[in-house]
């Protein structure tokens, strides 16, 4: 069967499974819609959390960005992994003990303020919409290639599917759907990685093959070969980096604390029955996440090596079928600038005189190939000439990753609106049925807005997601961490800090990405920190503003301080 036939078959079967699970586990109450009735087994919740957290950015874009950026791209790997550890150790058990199943609920009660709750609602919606834009973009990329439609049509198809099982099933339906989606995505990620590791290094463990000698008889290590290929084409050596060290640190920190402040991940720890189960599910989730994250660097190196050895100086008239297929989507573009019919892919921005002389003597007239980095994982099995069923399997895995996270984010948006805004603010006397209906309408409206951002994203998938993490780092993380570990942090300080952090971070991102994108370079950034890493400064601003305002405003009430003490310290250790 062809790639398209296999894709239709595998994707169709997986979607049928998701919809069946959503229907069988559909929510019948607000508790089931929001937190699945707090009855999910820790292992199941660990798998669902892993699927919820490992989005299109993890499956599609992370390996792609490492393929193109080498060492610099590792900030996403370090930041997201470290952030989950931070979340599991510092936040999840305490928030579960607090008993409120949304971040705005925690902020509103901890800071004894409806206005604080409203600010948290707005922050949650802003973060979630930014994040979901990357997921819908990933969906569009997958469908554009394998269904041979444009990205816009692909986004609409994915939107309809998300609408069906997110709006119908709520958290209960999404949780068990995500268990199935994790199984699909991790199988789809590991199978081609194992195949290519065997083909290139003779080692069936990708994590080991990544550092092994190539089995082509050259005796050259894979990374040494990749460094040479990159340098020959004017790119930085794959194992080196060009980003300023401070920016690397800032992005990593923003991704770490942003992960710990993501509302759609935090809410997962309320779906288990106890604090002990929350800790257990955090362990299982980290184990399941590690399978993909430790494999991503190997996928990146395999894909980059195969790409450079396949396309450079190849005849355009004789390119492999995969090249033509991706060219139809517009995600690979070839422009024959010197008219020789050969593909010259190189870094024409390199200003080294020796490289300029080399490129001129070779007759190169400028880089002729434009590659969207988000396609690397999806195109990798085709470039490596793996069986068609593997290509279809990867498509199903990518969709599982994107749709699982999109569903979780849409649920956060609907919950923030229906529960934290309508129930706790606008109309406290609304019935449970009315609240559930409101939540479903909010999810439906959020799907439509998410589709728009998927069609018109502000960057590639991982970059868009990094913006969402930066916003979460600048708004939620300080408010949550100070709310747990600082009894005297009051409402005035927390609200002022959240507003200062998110306004500063959002303004910085909008300024460099939309208002003056031509200035989005290191010499124009504050302290050399890019928009992807500015959430770190936003977080520090949040903390500083909160501490200053709290110092000059009324102290936290005694009953709230006692509540915080009960959250943090086990009862048997509290003074009698």
Coordinates of C-alpha atoms in Angstrom, one line a residue:
X1 CA 0.0 0.0 0.0
X2 CA 1.0 3.6 -0.6
X3 CA 2.0 6.0 2.2
X4 CA -1.3 7.7 1.9
X5 CA -3.3 4.5 2.2
X6 CA -1.3 3.5 5.3
X7 CA -1.8 6.9 6.8
X8 CA -5.6 6.8 6.2
X9 CA -5.8 3.3 7.7
X10 CA -3.7 4.0 10.9
X11 CA -4.9 7.5 11.5
X12 CA -8.5 6.4 10.9
X13 CA -8.3 3.5 13.3
X14 CA -6.6 5.6 16.0
X15 CA -9.2 8.4 15.7
X16 CA -12.0 5.9 15.8
X17 CA -10.5 4.6 19.1
X18 CA -10.2 8.1 20.6
X19 CA -13.8 9.0 19.7
X20 CA -15.1 5.6 21.1
X21 CA -13.2 6.2 24.4
X22 CA -14.5 9.8 24.6
X23 CA -18.1 8.6 24.0
X24 CA -17.9 5.7 26.6
X25 CA -16.3 7.9 29.2
X26 CA -18.3 11.1 28.5
X27 CA -18.8 13.4 31.5
X28 CA -22.1 13.5 33.2
X29 CA -21.3 16.1 36.0
X30 CA -19.0 19.1 36.5
X31 CA -16.7 17.0 38.6
X32 CA -16.2 14.5 35.8
X33 CA -15.9 17.3 33.2
X34 CA -13.3 19.2 35.2
X35 CA -11.2 16.5 37.1
X36 CA -12.6 13.2 36.0
X37 CA -14.2 12.7 39.4
X38 CA -10.7 12.4 41.0
X39 CA -10.8 8.7 40.3
X40 CA -8.0 8.0 37.8
X41 CA -5.3 5.4 38.6
X42 CA -1.8 7.0 39.0
X43 CA -0.3 4.9 36.1
X44 CA -3.2 5.9 33.8
X45 CA -2.8 9.5 35.0
X46 CA 0.9 9.4 34.4
X47 CA 0.3 8.3 30.8
X48 CA -2.4 10.9 30.3
X49 CA -0.1 13.6 31.8
X50 CA 2.7 12.6 29.5
X51 CA 0.5 12.8 26.5
X52 CA -1.0 16.1 27.7
X53 CA 2.5 17.6 28.2
X54 CA 4.3 16.1 25.2
X55 CA 2.6 18.2 22.6
X56 CA 3.3 18.8 18.9
X57 CA 6.3 20.8 20.1
X58 CA 7.8 17.7 21.7
X59 CA 6.9 15.2 19.0
X60 CA 7.2 17.3 15.8
X61 CA 9.2 20.4 16.6
X62 CA 11.7 19.7 19.3
X63 CA 13.8 17.2 17.3
X64 CA 13.4 19.5 14.2
X65 CA 14.8 22.5 16.0
X66 CA 17.7 20.5 17.5
X67 CA 18.4 19.3 13.9
X68 CA 18.8 22.8 12.7
X69 CA 20.3 24.5 15.8
X70 CA 22.4 21.7 17.2
X71 CA 23.5 22.5 20.8
X72 CA 21.4 25.7 20.9
X73 CA 18.3 23.6 20.3
X74 CA 19.0 21.6 23.4
X75 CA 17.5 24.4 25.6
X76 CA 14.1 23.0 24.8
X77 CA 15.1 19.5 25.9
X78 CA 16.7 20.8 29.1
X79 CA 14.0 23.3 29.9
X80 CA 11.0 21.1 29.4
X81 CA 12.5 18.1 31.2
X82 CA 13.8 20.1 34.1
X83 CA 10.5 22.0 34.4
X84 CA 8.5 18.8 34.8
X85 CA 10.8 17.7 37.7
X86 CA 10.3 21.1 39.3
X87 CA 6.5 20.7 38.9
X88 CA 6.5 17.2 40.4
X89 CA 8.7 18.1 43.4
X90 CA 7.7 21.6 44.3
X91 CA 4.1 22.2 43.2
X92 CA 2.0 19.2 42.4
X93 CA 1.6 17.5 45.9
X94 CA 0.9 20.8 47.6
X95 CA -1.7 21.9 45.0
X96 CA -3.4 18.6 45.2
X97 CA -3.5 18.9 49.0
X98 CA -5.1 22.3 48.7
X99 CA -7.9 20.7 46.8
X100 CA -8.8 23.3 44.2
X101 CA -8.8 21.9 40.7
X102 CA -7.8 25.0 38.7
X103 CA -4.9 27.5 39.1
X104 CA -7.3 30.5 39.2
X105 CA -9.2 28.7 42.0
X106 CA -6.0 28.3 44.0
X107 CA -5.0 32.0 43.3
X108 CA -8.5 33.3 44.3
X109 CA -8.7 31.3 47.5
X110 CA -5.0 31.6 48.6
X111 CA -5.0 35.3 48.0
X112 CA -8.6 35.8 49.3
X113 CA -9.5 37.9 46.4
X114 CA -12.0 37.6 43.5
X115 CA -10.0 40.2 41.6
X116 CA -6.9 37.9 41.9
X117 CA -9.0 35.0 40.6
X118 CA -10.1 37.1 37.6
X119 CA -6.4 38.1 36.8
X120 CA -5.5 34.4 37.0
X121 CA -8.4 33.5 34.7
X122 CA -7.1 36.1 32.1
X123 CA -3.6 34.8 32.4
X124 CA -4.7 31.1 32.0
X125 CA -6.7 32.0 28.9
X126 CA -3.8 34.0 27.4
X127 CA -1.2 31.2 28.1
X128 CA -3.5 28.5 26.8
X129 CA -4.4 30.2 23.6
X130 CA -0.8 30.9 22.8
X131 CA 0.1 27.3 23.5
X132 CA -2.8 25.8 21.6
X133 CA -1.8 27.8 18.5
X134 CA 1.3 25.7 18.2
X135 CA -0.7 22.5 18.5
X136 CA -3.2 23.4 15.8
X137 CA -0.3 24.4 13.6
X138 CA 1.2 20.9 14.1
X139 CA -2.1 19.3 13.2
X140 CA -2.2 21.4 10.0
X141 CA 1.3 20.3 9.0
X142 CA 0.5 16.6 9.4
X143 CA -2.7 16.7 7.4
X144 CA -1.2 19.0 4.7
X145 CA 1.3 16.3 3.9
X146 CA -0.5 13.0 4.3
X147 CA -4.0 14.0 3.2
X148 CA -2.5 16.3 0.4
X149 CA -4.4 19.3 1.5
X150 CA -3.2 22.8 2.5
X151 CA -2.4 23.6 6.1
X152 CA -5.6 25.6 6.5
X153 CA -7.8 22.6 5.5
X154 CA -5.7 20.4 7.8
X155 CA -6.3 22.7 10.8
X156 CA -10.0 22.7 10.2
X157 CA -10.0 18.8 10.1
X158 CA -8.1 18.7 13.4
X159 CA -10.4 21.3 14.9
X160 CA -13.5 19.2 14.2
X161 CA -11.9 16.1 15.8
X162 CA -10.8 18.0 18.9
X163 CA -14.2 19.5 19.2
X164 CA -15.9 16.1 19.2
X165 CA -14.0 14.5 22.1
X166 CA -13.0 17.5 24.1
X167 CA -16.5 19.1 24.3
X168 CA -18.2 15.7 24.7
X169 CA -16.0 14.0 27.2
X170 CA -14.5 16.8 29.3
X171 CA -11.6 15.7 31.5
X172 CA -13.0 12.2 32.0
X173 CA -13.1 11.6 28.3
X174 CA -9.8 13.4 27.6
X175 CA -8.0 11.4 30.3
X176 CA -8.7 8.0 28.9
X177 CA -8.3 9.3 25.4
X178 CA -4.9 10.6 26.3
X179 CA -3.9 7.2 27.7
X180 CA -4.5 5.7 24.2
X181 CA -2.8 8.7 22.6
X182 CA 0.3 8.2 24.6
X183 CA 0.6 4.6 23.5
X184 CA 0.2 5.6 19.9
X185 CA 2.6 8.5 20.0
X186 CA 5.4 6.8 21.9
X187 CA 5.2 3.7 19.6
X188 CA 5.2 6.0 16.6
X189 CA 8.3 7.9 17.9
X190 CA 10.3 4.9 18.9
X191 CA 9.8 2.6 15.9
X192 CA 11.5 4.8 13.2
X193 CA 14.2 5.8 15.7
X194 CA 15.1 2.1 16.3
X195 CA 15.0 1.3 12.6
X196 CA 17.2 4.3 11.6
X197 CA 19.6 3.6 14.5
X198 CA 20.1 0.1 13.2
X199 CA 20.5 1.3 9.6
X200 CA 23.1 4.0 10.5
X201 CA 25.1 2.6 13.4
X202 CA 24.0 -1.1 13.8
X203 CA 22.8 -0.3 17.3
X204 CA 19.1 -0.8 18.0
X205 CA 19.1 1.6 21.0
X206 CA 18.8 5.1 19.6
X207 CA 20.2 6.8 22.7
X208 CA 23.4 4.7 22.3
X209 CA 23.4 4.9 18.5
X210 CA 23.5 8.7 18.8
X211 CA 27.1 8.5 20.0
X212 CA 28.2 5.5 18.0
X213 CA 30.4 4.9 15.0
X214 CA 28.6 4.8 11.6
X215 CA 28.4 1.4 10.0
X216 CA 29.4 2.6 6.5
X217 CA 33.0 1.4 7.0
X218 CA 34.3 4.9 7.5
X219 CA 35.0 4.5 11.2
X220 CA 33.7 8.0 11.8
X221 CA 31.4 8.8 14.7
X222 CA 27.9 10.0 13.8
X223 CA 28.4 13.4 15.5
X224 CA 31.8 13.9 14.0
X225 CA 30.3 13.2 10.5
X226 CA 27.5 15.7 11.2
X227 CA 29.9 18.4 12.5
X228 CA 31.9 18.0 9.2
X229 CA 28.8 18.2 7.0
X230 CA 27.5 21.3 8.8
X231 CA 30.9 23.1 8.7
X232 CA 31.3 22.3 5.0
X233 CA 28.1 24.0 4.2
X234 CA 28.9 27.1 6.3
X235 CA 26.7 26.2 9.3
X236 CA 28.0 26.2 12.8
X237 CA 29.3 22.8 13.9
X238 CA 26.4 20.7 15.1
X239 CA 27.8 20.2 18.6
X240 CA 28.7 23.9 18.9
X241 CA 26.3 26.8 19.4
X242 CA 25.9 30.5 18.4
X243 CA 23.4 31.8 20.9
X244 CA 24.7 34.0 23.7
X245 CA 25.2 32.0 26.9
X246 CA 22.9 34.3 28.9
X247 CA 20.1 33.7 26.3
X248 CA 20.6 29.9 26.5
X249 CA 20.3 30.1 30.3
X250 CA 17.3 32.5 30.1
X251 CA 15.4 30.3 27.7
X252 CA 16.1 27.2 29.7
X253 CA 14.9 28.8 32.9
X254 CA 11.8 30.3 31.3
X255 CA 10.9 26.8 29.9
X256 CA 11.5 25.2 33.3
X257 CA 9.4 27.5 35.4
X258 CA 6.9 27.9 32.6
X259 CA 6.3 24.2 32.7
X260 CA 5.8 24.3 36.4
X261 CA 3.2 27.0 35.9
X262 CA 1.2 25.5 33.0
X263 CA -2.5 25.2 34.1
X264 CA -3.3 22.3 31.8
X265 CA -0.6 20.2 33.4
X266 CA -1.3 21.2 37.0
X267 CA -5.0 20.3 36.7
X268 CA -4.0 16.7 35.9
X269 CA -2.9 16.1 39.5
X270 CA -6.4 16.7 40.7
X271 CA -7.8 13.7 38.7
X272 CA -6.2 11.2 41.1
X273 CA -7.9 10.4 44.5
X274 CA -5.1 11.5 46.9
X275 CA -1.9 13.4 47.5
X276 CA 0.0 10.1 47.6
X277 CA -1.5 9.2 44.2
X278 CA -0.5 12.6 42.8
X279 CA 3.2 11.9 43.8
X280 CA 3.0 8.4 42.2
X281 CA 1.5 9.7 39.0
X282 CA 4.2 12.4 38.8
X283 CA 6.8 9.6 38.9
X284 CA 5.1 7.6 36.2
X285 CA 4.6 10.6 34.0
X286 CA 8.3 11.5 34.2
X287 CA 9.2 7.9 33.3
X288 CA 6.9 7.9 30.3
X289 CA 8.2 11.4 29.2
X290 CA 11.8 10.3 29.5
X291 CA 11.3 7.6 26.8
X292 CA 10.6 10.3 24.2
X293 CA 12.9 13.0 25.5
X294 CA 16.0 10.8 25.6
X295 CA 15.3 9.7 22.1
X296 CA 14.8 13.2 20.6
X297 CA 18.6 14.1 20.3
X298 CA 19.2 10.8 18.3
X299 CA 16.2 11.5 16.0
X300 CA 17.6 15.0 15.4
X301 CA 21.1 13.8 14.5
X302 CA 19.8 11.0 12.3
X303 CA 17.4 13.4 10.4
X304 CA 20.0 16.1 9.9
X305 CA 22.6 13.6 8.6
X306 CA 20.2 12.0 6.2
X307 CA 19.0 15.3 4.9
X308 CA 22.4 16.8 4.2
X309 CA 23.7 13.7 2.5
X310 CA 20.5 13.4 0.4
X311 CA 19.8 16.8 -1.0
X312 CA 23.2 18.7 -1.2
X313 CA 24.2 18.9 -4.9
X314 CA 21.5 16.5 -5.9
X315 CA 19.8 16.9 -9.2
X316 CA 16.4 18.5 -8.8
X317 CA 15.1 16.4 -11.7
X318 CA 16.0 13.2 -9.8
X319 CA 15.1 14.1 -6.2
X320 CA 13.4 11.3 -4.2
X321 CA 9.6 11.1 -4.1
X322 CA 9.5 12.4 -0.5
X323 CA 11.0 15.7 -1.6
X324 CA 8.2 16.2 -4.2
X325 CA 5.5 15.3 -1.7
X326 CA 6.7 17.8 0.8
X327 CA 7.2 20.4 -1.8
X328 CA 3.5 20.3 -2.6
X329 CA 2.8 21.4 0.9
X330 CA 5.0 24.5 0.6
X331 CA 7.1 23.4 3.6
X332 CA 10.1 22.7 1.3
X333 CA 10.9 25.2 -1.4
X334 CA 13.6 25.0 -4.1
X335 CA 14.7 28.0 -6.2
X336 CA 17.4 27.3 -8.8
X337 CA 19.4 30.6 -8.5
X338 CA 22.3 29.6 -10.7
X339 CA 20.3 27.6 -13.2
X340 CA 22.5 24.4 -13.0
X341 CA 19.6 22.1 -12.0
X342 CA 21.4 21.1 -8.8
X343 CA 20.3 21.8 -5.2
X344 CA 22.7 24.0 -3.3
X345 CA 21.8 24.0 0.4
X346 CA 24.2 26.1 2.4
X347 CA 24.4 29.0 4.8
X348 CA 24.7 32.0 2.6
X349 CA 24.6 34.3 5.6
X350 CA 28.1 33.0 6.7
X351 CA 30.5 36.0 6.5
X352 CA 33.7 34.1 6.8
X353 CA 35.9 35.2 3.9
X354 CA 37.3 31.6 3.3
X355 CA 33.7 30.2 3.1
X356 CA 32.6 33.0 0.8
X357 CA 35.5 32.3 -1.5
X358 CA 34.7 28.6 -1.4
X359 CA 31.0 29.2 -2.3
X360 CA 31.9 31.6 -5.1
X361 CA 34.4 29.2 -6.7
X362 CA 31.7 26.5 -6.6
X363 CA 29.4 28.7 -8.6
X364 CA 26.8 29.0 -5.8
X365 CA 24.6 32.1 -6.1
X366 CA 22.8 31.8 -2.8
X367 CA 21.0 29.1 -0.8
X368 CA 18.4 27.5 -3.0
X369 CA 16.5 25.4 -0.4
X370 CA 14.1 26.5 2.2
X371 CA 13.1 23.9 4.8
X372 CA 10.4 24.3 7.5
X373 CA 12.1 22.8 10.5
X374 CA 8.8 21.4 11.8
X375 CA 8.8 18.7 9.1
X376 CA 12.0 17.0 10.1
X377 CA 10.5 14.3 12.3
X378 CA 7.7 13.6 9.9
X379 CA 9.9 13.5 6.8
X380 CA 12.7 11.5 8.5
X381 CA 11.2 8.0 7.9
X382 CA 10.7 8.9 4.2
X383 CA 14.2 10.3 3.8
X384 CA 15.6 7.1 5.4
X385 CA 13.4 5.0 3.0
X386 CA 11.6 3.2 5.8
X387 CA 8.5 1.1 5.0
X388 CA 5.3 3.0 4.1
X389 CA 3.5 1.8 7.2
X390 CA 6.2 3.4 9.4
X391 CA 5.5 6.7 7.7
X392 CA 1.8 6.4 8.4
X393 CA 2.5 5.4 12.0
X394 CA 4.5 8.6 12.5
X395 CA 1.6 10.7 11.2
X396 CA -0.7 9.0 13.7
X397 CA 1.7 9.7 16.5
X398 CA 2.2 13.3 15.6
X399 CA -1.6 13.8 15.5
X400 CA -2.0 12.1 18.9
X401 CA 0.6 14.4 20.4
X402 CA -0.9 17.6 19.0
X403 CA -4.5 16.7 19.6
X404 CA -4.0 15.4 23.2
X405 CA -2.4 18.7 24.3
X406 CA -4.9 20.8 22.4
X407 CA -7.8 19.0 24.1
X408 CA -6.2 19.6 27.6
X409 CA -5.6 23.3 26.8
X410 CA -9.2 23.8 25.5
X411 CA -10.5 22.2 28.7
X412 CA -8.4 24.7 30.8
X413 CA -9.9 27.6 28.8
X414 CA -13.5 26.3 29.2
X415 CA -13.0 25.6 32.9
X416 CA -11.4 29.0 33.5
X417 CA -14.5 30.6 31.9
X418 CA -17.3 28.4 33.2
X419 CA -16.1 27.7 36.7
X420 CA -13.7 30.5 37.7
X421 CA -15.4 33.3 35.9
X422 CA -19.1 32.4 35.6
X423 CA -19.6 30.2 38.7
X424 CA -17.2 32.0 41.1
X425 CA -17.6 35.6 39.8
X426 CA -20.4 36.4 37.4
X427 CA -23.3 34.0 38.5
X428 CA -22.5 32.1 41.7
X429 CA -26.1 30.6 41.8
X430 CA -25.8 28.9 38.4
X431 CA -26.9 25.2 38.4
X432 CA -24.5 22.4 37.8
X433 CA -26.2 21.6 34.5
X434 CA -26.0 25.2 33.5
X435 CA -22.3 25.3 34.4
X436 CA -21.6 22.2 32.4
X437 CA -23.4 23.6 29.4
X438 CA -21.5 26.9 29.8
X439 CA -18.2 24.9 29.9
X440 CA -19.0 23.1 26.7
X441 CA -20.0 26.3 24.9
X442 CA -16.7 27.9 26.1
X443 CA -14.8 24.9 24.8
X444 CA -16.5 25.1 21.4
X445 CA -15.7 28.8 21.2
X446 CA -12.1 28.2 22.2
X447 CA -11.8 25.6 19.4
X448 CA -12.8 28.2 16.8
X449 CA -10.2 30.7 18.1
X450 CA -7.6 28.0 18.3
X451 CA -8.2 27.2 14.7
X452 CA -7.5 30.8 13.7
X453 CA -4.2 30.8 15.6
X454 CA -3.3 27.5 14.0
X455 CA -3.8 29.0 10.6
X456 CA -2.0 32.2 11.5
X457 CA 0.7 31.3 14.0
X458 CA 3.4 33.7 15.1
X459 CA 6.2 31.3 14.5
X460 CA 7.2 27.6 14.2
X461 CA 5.6 25.2 16.7
X462 CA 8.3 25.0 19.3
X463 CA 8.8 28.8 19.2
X464 CA 5.1 29.5 19.7
X465 CA 5.0 27.0 22.6
X466 CA 8.1 28.7 24.1
X467 CA 6.2 32.0 24.2
X468 CA 3.4 30.3 26.1
X469 CA 5.9 28.9 28.6
X470 CA 7.4 32.4 29.0
X471 CA 4.0 33.9 29.8
X472 CA 3.3 31.1 32.3
X473 CA 6.7 31.7 33.9
X474 CA 6.1 35.4 34.3
X475 CA 2.6 35.1 35.7
X476 CA 1.6 31.8 37.4
X477 CA 4.8 30.3 38.7
X478 CA 5.8 33.1 41.1
X479 CA 2.2 33.4 42.4
X480 CA 1.9 29.7 43.0
X481 CA 5.4 29.2 44.6
X482 CA 5.0 32.2 46.8
X483 CA 1.5 31.2 47.7
X484 CA 2.8 27.8 48.9
X485 CA 6.1 28.7 50.6
X486 CA 5.6 32.3 51.7
X487 CA 2.7 32.7 54.2
X488 CA 2.9 36.4 54.3
X489 CA 2.5 37.0 50.6
X490 CA -0.7 38.9 50.3
X491 CA -3.3 39.6 47.6
X492 CA -1.9 43.0 46.7
X493 CA 1.6 41.7 46.1
X494 CA 0.5 38.6 44.2
X495 CA -1.9 40.5 41.9
X496 CA 0.6 43.3 41.2
X497 CA 3.4 40.8 40.5
X498 CA 1.2 38.7 38.1
X499 CA 0.1 41.8 36.2
X500 CA 3.6 43.3 36.0
X501 CA 5.1 39.9 34.8
X502 CA 2.7 39.0 32.1
X503 CA 2.3 42.6 30.8
X504 CA 6.1 43.0 30.5
X505 CA 6.6 39.6 28.9
X506 CA 3.7 39.9 26.5
X507 CA 4.8 43.4 25.4
X508 CA 8.3 42.2 24.8
X509 CA 7.2 39.3 22.7
X510 CA 4.7 41.4 20.7
X511 CA 7.2 44.1 20.1
X512 CA 9.9 41.9 18.6
X513 CA 7.6 39.4 16.9
X514 CA 4.9 41.6 15.5
X515 CA 5.7 45.4 15.8
X516 CA 9.4 45.4 14.9
X517 CA 10.3 41.8 13.7
X518 CA 13.2 43.3 11.8
X519 CA 14.8 44.1 15.1
X520 CA 14.5 40.6 16.5
X521 CA 18.3 40.1 16.7
X522 CA 20.7 39.8 19.6
X523 CA 22.0 43.4 19.4
X524 CA 18.4 44.8 19.9
X525 CA 17.4 42.4 22.7
X526 CA 17.5 43.5 26.4
X527 CA 20.7 42.0 27.9
X528 CA 20.9 39.8 24.8
X529 CA 17.8 37.8 25.9
X530 CA 15.5 36.7 23.1
X531 CA 11.6 36.7 23.2
X532 CA 11.7 33.0 23.8
X533 CA 13.7 33.6 27.1
X534 CA 12.2 36.9 28.3
X535 CA 9.8 35.0 30.6
X536 CA 12.8 34.6 32.9
X537 CA 13.0 38.4 33.4
X538 CA 9.2 38.6 33.6
X539 CA 9.3 36.1 36.4
X540 CA 12.0 38.1 38.3
X541 CA 10.0 41.3 37.8
X542 CA 6.9 39.5 39.1
X543 CA 8.7 38.4 42.3
X544 CA 10.3 41.8 42.9
X545 CA 7.1 43.7 42.4
X546 CA 5.2 41.3 44.6
X547 CA 7.7 41.5 47.5
X548 CA 7.8 45.3 47.4
X549 CA 4.0 45.7 47.2
X550 CA 3.4 43.1 50.0
X551 CA 5.8 45.0 52.3
X552 CA 3.8 48.2 52.1
X553 CA 0.3 46.7 52.2
X554 CA -1.8 45.0 54.9
X555 CA -0.5 41.5 55.9
X556 CA -2.1 38.2 55.0
X557 CA -5.0 37.3 57.4
X558 CA -4.2 34.8 60.1
X559 CA -6.7 32.2 58.8
X560 CA -5.0 32.3 55.3
X561 CA -1.6 31.9 56.9
X562 CA -2.8 28.9 58.8
X563 CA -4.3 27.4 55.7
X564 CA -0.9 27.7 53.9
X565 CA 0.8 26.1 56.9
X566 CA -1.6 23.1 56.6
X567 CA -0.9 22.8 52.9
X568 CA 2.9 22.7 53.4
X569 CA 3.5 20.9 56.6
X570 CA 2.1 17.4 57.4
X571 CA -0.4 17.4 60.2
X572 CA 1.8 15.1 62.4
X573 CA 4.6 17.6 62.3
X574 CA 2.5 20.7 63.0
X575 CA 2.8 22.2 66.5
X576 CA 0.1 21.1 68.9

